[in-house]
Short mmCIF file of C-alpha atoms and ligand atoms in Angstrom, two decimals:
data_model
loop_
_atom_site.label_atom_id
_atom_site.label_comp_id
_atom_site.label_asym_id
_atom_site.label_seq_id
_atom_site.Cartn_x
_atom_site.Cartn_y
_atom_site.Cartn_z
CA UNK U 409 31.58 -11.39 -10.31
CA UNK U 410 27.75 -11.18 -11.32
CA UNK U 411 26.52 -8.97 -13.73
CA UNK U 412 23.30 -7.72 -12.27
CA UNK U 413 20.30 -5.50 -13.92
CA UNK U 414 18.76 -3.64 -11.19
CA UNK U 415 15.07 -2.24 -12.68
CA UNK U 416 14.06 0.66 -11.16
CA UNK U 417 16.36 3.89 -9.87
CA UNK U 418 13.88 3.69 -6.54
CA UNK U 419 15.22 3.32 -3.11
CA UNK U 420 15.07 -0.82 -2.79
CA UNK U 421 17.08 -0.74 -6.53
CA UNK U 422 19.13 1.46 -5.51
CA UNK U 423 19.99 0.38 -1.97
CA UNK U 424 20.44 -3.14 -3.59
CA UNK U 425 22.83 -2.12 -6.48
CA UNK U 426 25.11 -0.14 -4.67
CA UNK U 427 26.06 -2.78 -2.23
CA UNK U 428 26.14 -5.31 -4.91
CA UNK U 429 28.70 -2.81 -6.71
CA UNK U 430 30.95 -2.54 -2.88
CA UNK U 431 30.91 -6.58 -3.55
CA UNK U 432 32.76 -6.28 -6.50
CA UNK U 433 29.47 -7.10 -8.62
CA UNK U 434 28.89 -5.29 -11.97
CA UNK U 435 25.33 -3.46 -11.61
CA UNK U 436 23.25 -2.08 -14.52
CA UNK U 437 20.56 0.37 -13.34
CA UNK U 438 17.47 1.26 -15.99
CA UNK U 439 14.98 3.64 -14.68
CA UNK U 440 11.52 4.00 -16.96
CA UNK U 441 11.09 7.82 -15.60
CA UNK U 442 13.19 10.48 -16.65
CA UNK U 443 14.59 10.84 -13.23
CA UNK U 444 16.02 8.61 -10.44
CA UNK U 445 14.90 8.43 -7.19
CA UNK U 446 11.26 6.41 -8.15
CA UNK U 447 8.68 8.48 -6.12
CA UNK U 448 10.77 10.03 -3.58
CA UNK U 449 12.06 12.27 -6.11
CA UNK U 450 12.47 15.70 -4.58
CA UNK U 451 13.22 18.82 -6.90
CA UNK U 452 14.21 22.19 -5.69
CA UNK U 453 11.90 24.95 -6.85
CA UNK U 454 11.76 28.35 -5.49
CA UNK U 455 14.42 27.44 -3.03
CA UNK U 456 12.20 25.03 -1.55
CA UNK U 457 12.71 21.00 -1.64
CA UNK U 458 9.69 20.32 -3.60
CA UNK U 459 8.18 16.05 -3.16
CA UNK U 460 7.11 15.57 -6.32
CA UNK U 461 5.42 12.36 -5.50
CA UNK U 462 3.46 13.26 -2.41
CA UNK U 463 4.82 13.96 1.31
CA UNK U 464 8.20 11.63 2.29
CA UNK U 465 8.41 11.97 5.73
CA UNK U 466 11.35 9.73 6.89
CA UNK U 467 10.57 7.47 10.16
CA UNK U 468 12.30 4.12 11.68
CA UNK U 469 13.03 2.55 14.93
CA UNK U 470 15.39 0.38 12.75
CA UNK U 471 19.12 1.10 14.12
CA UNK U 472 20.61 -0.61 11.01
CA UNK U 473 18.76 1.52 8.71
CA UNK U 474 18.81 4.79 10.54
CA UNK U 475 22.72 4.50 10.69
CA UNK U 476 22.31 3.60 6.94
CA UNK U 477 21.10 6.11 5.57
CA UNK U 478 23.24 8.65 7.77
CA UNK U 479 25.75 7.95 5.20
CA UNK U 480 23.90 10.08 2.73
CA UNK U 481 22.63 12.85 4.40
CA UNK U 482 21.94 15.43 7.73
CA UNK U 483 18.44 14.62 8.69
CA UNK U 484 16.76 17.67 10.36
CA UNK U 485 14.60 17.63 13.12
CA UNK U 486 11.09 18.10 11.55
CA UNK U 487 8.33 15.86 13.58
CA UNK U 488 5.29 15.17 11.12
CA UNK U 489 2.12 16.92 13.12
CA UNK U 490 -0.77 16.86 10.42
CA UNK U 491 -3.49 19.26 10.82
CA UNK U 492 -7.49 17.79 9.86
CA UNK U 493 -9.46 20.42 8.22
CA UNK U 494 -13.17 18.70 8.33
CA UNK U 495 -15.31 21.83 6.90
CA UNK U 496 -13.45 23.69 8.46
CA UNK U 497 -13.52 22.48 11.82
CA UNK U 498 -9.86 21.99 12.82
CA UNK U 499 -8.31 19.14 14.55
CA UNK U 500 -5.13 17.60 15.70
CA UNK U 501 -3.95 14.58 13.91
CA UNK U 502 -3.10 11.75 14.81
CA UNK U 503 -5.94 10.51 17.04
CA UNK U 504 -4.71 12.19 20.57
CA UNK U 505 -5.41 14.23 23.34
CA UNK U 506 -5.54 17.57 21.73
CA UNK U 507 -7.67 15.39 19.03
CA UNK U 508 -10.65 14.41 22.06
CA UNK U 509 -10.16 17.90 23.89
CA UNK U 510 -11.00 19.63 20.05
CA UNK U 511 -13.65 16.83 19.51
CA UNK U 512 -14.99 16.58 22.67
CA UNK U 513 -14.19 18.83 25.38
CA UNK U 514 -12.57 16.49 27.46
CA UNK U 515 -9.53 17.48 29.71
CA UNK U 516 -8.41 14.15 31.08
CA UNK U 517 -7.11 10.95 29.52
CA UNK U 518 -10.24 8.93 31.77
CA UNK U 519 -12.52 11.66 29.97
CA UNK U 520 -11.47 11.01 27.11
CA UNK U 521 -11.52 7.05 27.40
CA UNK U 522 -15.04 6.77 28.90
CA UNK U 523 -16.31 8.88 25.73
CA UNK U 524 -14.36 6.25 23.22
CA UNK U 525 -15.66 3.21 25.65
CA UNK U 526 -19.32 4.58 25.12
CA UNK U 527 -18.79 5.23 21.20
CA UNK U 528 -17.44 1.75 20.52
CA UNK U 529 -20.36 0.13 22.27
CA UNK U 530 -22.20 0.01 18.88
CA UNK U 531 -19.60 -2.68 17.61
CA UNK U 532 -21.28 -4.74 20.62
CA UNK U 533 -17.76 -6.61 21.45
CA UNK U 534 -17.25 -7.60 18.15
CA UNK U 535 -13.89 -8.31 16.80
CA UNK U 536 -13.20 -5.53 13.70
CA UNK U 537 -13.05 -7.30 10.63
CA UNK U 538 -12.66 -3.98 8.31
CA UNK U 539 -11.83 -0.69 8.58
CA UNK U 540 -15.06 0.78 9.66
CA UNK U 541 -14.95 -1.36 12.68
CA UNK U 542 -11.45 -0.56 13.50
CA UNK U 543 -11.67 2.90 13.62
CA UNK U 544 -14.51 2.99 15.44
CA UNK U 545 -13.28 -0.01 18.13
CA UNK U 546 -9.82 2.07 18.18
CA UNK U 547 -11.27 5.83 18.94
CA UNK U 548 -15.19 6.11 18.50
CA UNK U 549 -17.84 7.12 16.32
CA UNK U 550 -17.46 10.36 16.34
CA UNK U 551 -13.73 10.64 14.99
CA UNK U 552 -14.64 7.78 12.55
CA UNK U 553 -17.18 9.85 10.95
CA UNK U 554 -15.50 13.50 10.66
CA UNK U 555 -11.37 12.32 10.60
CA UNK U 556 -11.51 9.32 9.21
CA UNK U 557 -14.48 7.82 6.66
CA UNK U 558 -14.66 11.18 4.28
CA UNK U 559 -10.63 10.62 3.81
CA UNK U 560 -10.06 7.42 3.65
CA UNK U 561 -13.38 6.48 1.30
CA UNK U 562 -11.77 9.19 -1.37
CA UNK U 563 -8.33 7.94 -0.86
CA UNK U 564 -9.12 4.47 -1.82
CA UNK U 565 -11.90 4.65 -3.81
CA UNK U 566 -14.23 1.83 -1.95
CA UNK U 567 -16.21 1.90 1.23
CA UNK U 568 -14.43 1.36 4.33
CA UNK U 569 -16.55 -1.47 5.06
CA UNK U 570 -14.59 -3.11 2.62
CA UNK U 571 -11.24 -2.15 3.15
CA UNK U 572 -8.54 -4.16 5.59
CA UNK U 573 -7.96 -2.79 9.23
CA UNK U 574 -4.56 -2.64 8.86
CA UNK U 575 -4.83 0.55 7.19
CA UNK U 576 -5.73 2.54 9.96
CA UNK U 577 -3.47 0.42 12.23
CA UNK U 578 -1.04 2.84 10.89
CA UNK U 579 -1.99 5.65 12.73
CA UNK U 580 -1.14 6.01 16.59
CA UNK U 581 -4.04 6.16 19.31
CA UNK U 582 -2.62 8.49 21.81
CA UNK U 583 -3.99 9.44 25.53
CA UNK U 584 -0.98 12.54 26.06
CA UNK U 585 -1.09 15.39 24.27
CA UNK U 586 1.28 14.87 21.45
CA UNK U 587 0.70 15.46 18.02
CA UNK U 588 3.67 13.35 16.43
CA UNK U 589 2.30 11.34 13.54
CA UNK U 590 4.82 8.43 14.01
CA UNK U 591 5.43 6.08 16.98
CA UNK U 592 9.31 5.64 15.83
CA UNK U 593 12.33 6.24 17.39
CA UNK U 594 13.97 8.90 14.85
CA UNK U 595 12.49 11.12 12.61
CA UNK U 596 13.03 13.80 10.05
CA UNK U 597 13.42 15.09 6.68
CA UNK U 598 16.97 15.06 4.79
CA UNK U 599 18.55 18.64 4.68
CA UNK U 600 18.72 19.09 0.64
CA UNK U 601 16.35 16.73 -0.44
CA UNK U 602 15.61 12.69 -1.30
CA UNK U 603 17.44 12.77 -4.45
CA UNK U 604 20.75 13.41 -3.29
CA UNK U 605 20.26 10.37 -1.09
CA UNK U 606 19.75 8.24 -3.93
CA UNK U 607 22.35 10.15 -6.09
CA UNK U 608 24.97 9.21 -3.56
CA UNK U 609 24.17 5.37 -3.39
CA UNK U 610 24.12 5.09 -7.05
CA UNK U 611 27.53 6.86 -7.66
CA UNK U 612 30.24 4.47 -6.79
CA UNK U 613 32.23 2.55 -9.63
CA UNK U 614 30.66 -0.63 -11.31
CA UNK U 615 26.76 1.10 -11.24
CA UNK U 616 25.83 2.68 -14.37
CA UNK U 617 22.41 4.02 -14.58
CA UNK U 618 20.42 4.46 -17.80
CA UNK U 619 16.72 6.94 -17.37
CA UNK U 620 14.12 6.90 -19.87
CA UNK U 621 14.26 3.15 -20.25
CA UNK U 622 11.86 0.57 -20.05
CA UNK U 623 12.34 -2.77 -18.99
CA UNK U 624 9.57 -4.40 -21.60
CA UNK U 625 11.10 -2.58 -24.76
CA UNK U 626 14.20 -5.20 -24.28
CA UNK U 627 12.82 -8.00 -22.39
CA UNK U 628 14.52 -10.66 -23.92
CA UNK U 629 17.88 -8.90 -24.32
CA UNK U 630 17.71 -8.16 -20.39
CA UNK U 631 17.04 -11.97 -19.46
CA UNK U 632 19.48 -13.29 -21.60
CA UNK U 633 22.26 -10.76 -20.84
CA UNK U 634 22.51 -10.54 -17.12
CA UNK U 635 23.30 -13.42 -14.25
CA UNK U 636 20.53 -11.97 -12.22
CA UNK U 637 17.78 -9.53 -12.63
CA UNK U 638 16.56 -7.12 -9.63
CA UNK U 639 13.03 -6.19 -10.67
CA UNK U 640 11.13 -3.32 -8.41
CA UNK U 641 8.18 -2.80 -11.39
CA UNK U 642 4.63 -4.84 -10.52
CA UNK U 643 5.04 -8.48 -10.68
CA UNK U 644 1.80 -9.01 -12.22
CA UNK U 645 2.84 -7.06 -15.17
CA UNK U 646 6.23 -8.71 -15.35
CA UNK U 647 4.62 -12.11 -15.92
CA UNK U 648 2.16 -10.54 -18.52
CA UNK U 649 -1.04 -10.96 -15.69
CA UNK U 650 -1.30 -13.59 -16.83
CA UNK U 651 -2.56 -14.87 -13.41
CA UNK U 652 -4.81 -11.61 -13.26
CA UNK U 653 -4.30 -7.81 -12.26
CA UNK U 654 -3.15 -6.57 -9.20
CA UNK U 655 -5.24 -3.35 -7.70
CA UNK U 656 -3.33 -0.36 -7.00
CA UNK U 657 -4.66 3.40 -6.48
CA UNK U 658 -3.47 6.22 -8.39
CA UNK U 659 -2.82 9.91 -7.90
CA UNK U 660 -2.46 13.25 -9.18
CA UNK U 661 -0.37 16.04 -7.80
CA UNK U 662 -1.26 19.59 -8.17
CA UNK U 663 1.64 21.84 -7.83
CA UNK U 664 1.60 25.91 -7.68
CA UNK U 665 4.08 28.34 -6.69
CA UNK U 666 1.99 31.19 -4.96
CA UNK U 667 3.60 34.15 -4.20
CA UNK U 668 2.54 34.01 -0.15
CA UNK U 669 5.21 33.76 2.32
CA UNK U 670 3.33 31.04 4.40
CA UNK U 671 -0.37 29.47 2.91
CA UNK U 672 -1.68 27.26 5.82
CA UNK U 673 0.90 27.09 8.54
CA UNK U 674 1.54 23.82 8.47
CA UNK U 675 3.02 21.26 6.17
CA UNK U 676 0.32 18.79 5.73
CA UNK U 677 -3.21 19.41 6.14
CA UNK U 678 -5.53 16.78 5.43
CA UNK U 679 -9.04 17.62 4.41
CA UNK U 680 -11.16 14.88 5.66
CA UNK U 681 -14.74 15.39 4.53
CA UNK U 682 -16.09 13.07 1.32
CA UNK U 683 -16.98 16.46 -0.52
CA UNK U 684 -13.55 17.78 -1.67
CA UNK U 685 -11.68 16.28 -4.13
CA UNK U 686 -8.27 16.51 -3.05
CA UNK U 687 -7.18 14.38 0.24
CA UNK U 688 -4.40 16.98 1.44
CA UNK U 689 -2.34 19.93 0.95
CA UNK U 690 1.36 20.18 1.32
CA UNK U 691 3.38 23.39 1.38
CA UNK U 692 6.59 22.12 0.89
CA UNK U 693 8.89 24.85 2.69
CA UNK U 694 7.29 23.96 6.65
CA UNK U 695 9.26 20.50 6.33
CA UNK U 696 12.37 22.74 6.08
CA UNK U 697 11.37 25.29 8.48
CA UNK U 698 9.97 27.72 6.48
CA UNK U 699 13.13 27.80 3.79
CA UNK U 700 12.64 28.83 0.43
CA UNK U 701 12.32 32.17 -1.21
CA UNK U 702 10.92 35.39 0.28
CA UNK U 703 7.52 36.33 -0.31
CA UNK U 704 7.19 32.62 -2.42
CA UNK U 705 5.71 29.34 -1.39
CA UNK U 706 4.93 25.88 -3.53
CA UNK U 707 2.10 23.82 -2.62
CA UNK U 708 0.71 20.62 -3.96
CA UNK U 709 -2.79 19.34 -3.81
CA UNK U 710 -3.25 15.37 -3.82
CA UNK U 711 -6.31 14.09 -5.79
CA UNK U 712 -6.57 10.13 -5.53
CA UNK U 713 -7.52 9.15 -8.46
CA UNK U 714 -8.53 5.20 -10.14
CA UNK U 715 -5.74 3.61 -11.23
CA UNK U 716 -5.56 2.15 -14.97
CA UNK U 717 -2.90 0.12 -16.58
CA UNK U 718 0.16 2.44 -17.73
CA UNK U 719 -0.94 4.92 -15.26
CA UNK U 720 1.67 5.25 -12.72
CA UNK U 721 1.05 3.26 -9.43
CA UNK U 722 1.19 4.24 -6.05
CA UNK U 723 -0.67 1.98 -3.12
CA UNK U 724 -0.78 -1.71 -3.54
CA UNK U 725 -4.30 -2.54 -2.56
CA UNK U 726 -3.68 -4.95 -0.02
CA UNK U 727 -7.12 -6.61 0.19
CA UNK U 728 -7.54 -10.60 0.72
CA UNK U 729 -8.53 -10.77 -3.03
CA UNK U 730 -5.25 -9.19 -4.02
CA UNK U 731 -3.42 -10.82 -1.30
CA UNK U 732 -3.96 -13.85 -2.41
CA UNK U 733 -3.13 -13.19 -5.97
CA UNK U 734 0.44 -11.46 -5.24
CA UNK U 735 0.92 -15.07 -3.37
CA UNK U 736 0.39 -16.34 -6.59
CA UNK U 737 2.39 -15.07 -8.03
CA UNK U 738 5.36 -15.27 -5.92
CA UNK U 739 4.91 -18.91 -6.38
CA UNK U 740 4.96 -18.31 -10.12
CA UNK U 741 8.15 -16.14 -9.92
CA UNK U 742 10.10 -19.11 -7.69
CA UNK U 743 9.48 -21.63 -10.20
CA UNK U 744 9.68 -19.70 -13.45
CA UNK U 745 12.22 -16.87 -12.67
CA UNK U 746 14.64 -18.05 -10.46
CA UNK U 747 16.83 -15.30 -11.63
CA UNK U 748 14.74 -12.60 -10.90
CA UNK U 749 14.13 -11.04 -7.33
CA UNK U 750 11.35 -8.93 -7.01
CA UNK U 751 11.80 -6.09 -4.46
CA UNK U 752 10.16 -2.21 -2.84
CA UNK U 753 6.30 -1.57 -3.13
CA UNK U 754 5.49 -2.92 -6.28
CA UNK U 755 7.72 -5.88 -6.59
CA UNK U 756 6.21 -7.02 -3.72
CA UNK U 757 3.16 -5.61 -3.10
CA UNK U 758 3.29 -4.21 0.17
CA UNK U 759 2.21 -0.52 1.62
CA UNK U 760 5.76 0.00 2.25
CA UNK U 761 7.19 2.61 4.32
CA UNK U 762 10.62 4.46 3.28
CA UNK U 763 12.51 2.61 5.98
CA UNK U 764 11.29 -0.73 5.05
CA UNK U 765 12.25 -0.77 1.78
CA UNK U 766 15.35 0.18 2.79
CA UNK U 767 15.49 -3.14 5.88
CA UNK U 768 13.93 -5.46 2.47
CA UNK U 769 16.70 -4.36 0.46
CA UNK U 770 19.57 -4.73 2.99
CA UNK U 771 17.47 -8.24 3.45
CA UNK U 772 18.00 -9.34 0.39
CA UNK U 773 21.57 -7.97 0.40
CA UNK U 774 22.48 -10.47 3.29
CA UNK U 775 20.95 -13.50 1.46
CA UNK U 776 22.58 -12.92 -1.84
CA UNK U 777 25.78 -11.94 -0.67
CA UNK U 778 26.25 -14.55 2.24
CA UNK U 779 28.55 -16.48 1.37
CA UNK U 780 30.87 -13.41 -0.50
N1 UDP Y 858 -6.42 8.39 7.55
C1 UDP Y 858 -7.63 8.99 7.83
N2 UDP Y 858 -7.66 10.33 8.07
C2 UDP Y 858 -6.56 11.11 8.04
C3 UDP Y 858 -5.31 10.48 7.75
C4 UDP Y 858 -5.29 9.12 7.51
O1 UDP Y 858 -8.66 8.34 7.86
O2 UDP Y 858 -6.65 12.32 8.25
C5 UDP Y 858 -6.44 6.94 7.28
C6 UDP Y 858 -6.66 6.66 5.78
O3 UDP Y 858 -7.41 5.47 5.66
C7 UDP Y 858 -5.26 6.46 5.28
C8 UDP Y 858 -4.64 5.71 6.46
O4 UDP Y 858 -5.22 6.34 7.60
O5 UDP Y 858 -5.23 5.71 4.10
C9 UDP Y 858 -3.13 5.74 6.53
O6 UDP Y 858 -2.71 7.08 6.57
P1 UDP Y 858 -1.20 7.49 6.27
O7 UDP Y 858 -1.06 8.91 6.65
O8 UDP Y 858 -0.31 6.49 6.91
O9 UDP Y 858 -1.19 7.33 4.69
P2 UDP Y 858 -0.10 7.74 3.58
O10 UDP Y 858 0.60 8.96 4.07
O11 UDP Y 858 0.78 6.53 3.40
O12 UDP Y 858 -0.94 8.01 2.39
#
């Protein structure tokens, strides 16, 4: 039997801890926030699941973790369909058909690929090495400049010029007329809210689970007590950064309770020129089919915002600077902590979707447990 600490009540800690406790392993969970669930916390107000920490839309083509996570609740059939609001000028999101007709006019998919063909002429063949380039090599100047630069400048804070393509990778191209956000085999939102899900892994015997507690206020204590430490904080902080500091962005939520039955008809809508603050609004109840009180509705506006140290993180910048520092110290944590795994979006440093944290977790499950 190992006695593990798992840091952090997110979904890699706690996917990891409760199938260390089915091993027969002792698990200790602390959790720095007064809540567990990390940022896919979800609280019910006014009826309504409220997402605390921004829109959790749930999305995998992963079997193993679809059937996972089955265990721990109904998933309902909501298919994320984002709405642009570019001064408002509204447009289908992501980047399809109902996107070029809105844009452009154009009925057919060859329409609408001849008008992309001549926009992406002004890259002159060239390969994208940023995110300006591919945008505009992916769906034209046009969309680049009203859908995509305003957003994405304010949501990172730097120009796209000097942000990685990947980024925008993440977003289908589309020549059909279907407005589902995600490429994925199964989608949906879980019927009561992220925080059961979490709830439920965490509650079988052997986890205990301590909030308001923070790993660096017993450092020492925590690496001399346990066989092995599960660590889902930022890596650079966990060695002191002492290499350097990691970039991350920050945000801040806005939440009101208005007393509308329905505010803007659809559950995210992202405002996509550079002038307003906020990148999006989400009215919580339209990812549960319009549940929630009568006459009452709870929105949250999402301002990106710079990120300081002891602000909370959210996006790992995943430039080649930054890139190459994480790598850095990975190698520092295999030589100088080989009891500590670092694991999720922070322990790692990857943009991270729900279901992939979930596939690392069950990962690193399979390595430590094989031969149990
Ligand atoms: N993006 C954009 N316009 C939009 C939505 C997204 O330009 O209306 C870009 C932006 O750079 C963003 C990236 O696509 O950072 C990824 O978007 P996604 O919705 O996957 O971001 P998340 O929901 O993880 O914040």
């Amino acid at each position: 039997m190992t006695k593990y600490l798992v840091v952090g009540a997110g979904l890699f800690g706690a996917t990891f801890a409760r199938e260390a406790a089915l091993r027969g392993h002792q698990v200790h969970v602390i959790e720095k926030l007064d809540h567990i669930a990390g940022h896919i916390y979800t609280k019910e107000i006014e009826g309504i699941q409220v997402h605390e920490y921004g829109a959790h839309i749930f999305h995998t083509s992963n079997e193993r973790v679809w059937q996972y996570v089955q265990q721990f609740a109904t998933f309902n059939r909501y298919t994320n369909a984002p709405i642009a609001n570019y001064q408002g000028e509204i447009y289908n999101l992501p980047f399809n058909m109902n996107t070029f007709h809105e844009m452009w006019g154009v009925v057919t998919p060859d329409e609408a690929r001849q008008k992309i063909e001549e926009q992406r002429r002004v890259l002159n063949g060239k390969q994208p090495e940023n995110l300006e380039e591919q945008a505009i090599s992916l769906i034209g100047t046009d969309i680049y400049e009203k859908l995509i630069k305003g957003y994405t400048e304010k949501q990172w804070g730097r120009k796209a010029t000097e942000l990685p393509p990947f980024i925008i990778r993440r977003l289908p191209v589309r020549y059909i007329y279907d407005n589902n956000y995600f490429n994925d085999k199964y989608q949906g939102i879980p019927i009561g809210g992220y925080t059961q899900i979490v709830a439920k892994m965490l509650d079988v015997p052997g986890i205990t689970v301590e909030i308001n507690t923070d790993f660096y206020d017993k450092r020492d204590e925590y690496l001399r007590d346990y066989d092995r430490i599960i660590f889902t904080g930022m890596i650079d902080q966990f060695f002191d950064y002492q290499l350097g500091t990691l970039g991350y962005r920050g945000l801040r939520f806005e939440t009101q309770i208005l007393n509308v039955d329905n505010y803007q008809g659809n559950a995210v809508v992202n405002y996509t020129d550079a002038q307003t603050p906020f990148t999006r609004i989400i009215e919580h109840k339209h990812f549960e089919f319009g549940k929630g009180n009568h006459g009452k509705t709870v929105i949250t506006h999402e301002y990106p915002q710079t990120w300081h140290q002891g602000d909370e993180p959210y996006y790992p910048i995943n430039d080649m600077t930054n890139n190459t520092l994480y790598k850095r110290y990975h190698e520092l944590a295999t030589q100088k902590a080989p009891n500590v795994v670092f694991g999720g979006r922070l322990g790692q440093y990857r943009y991270y979707n729900m279901d992939q944290v979930i596939a690392a977790a069950l990962q690193l499950v399979d390595r430590e447990f094989a031969e149990d």
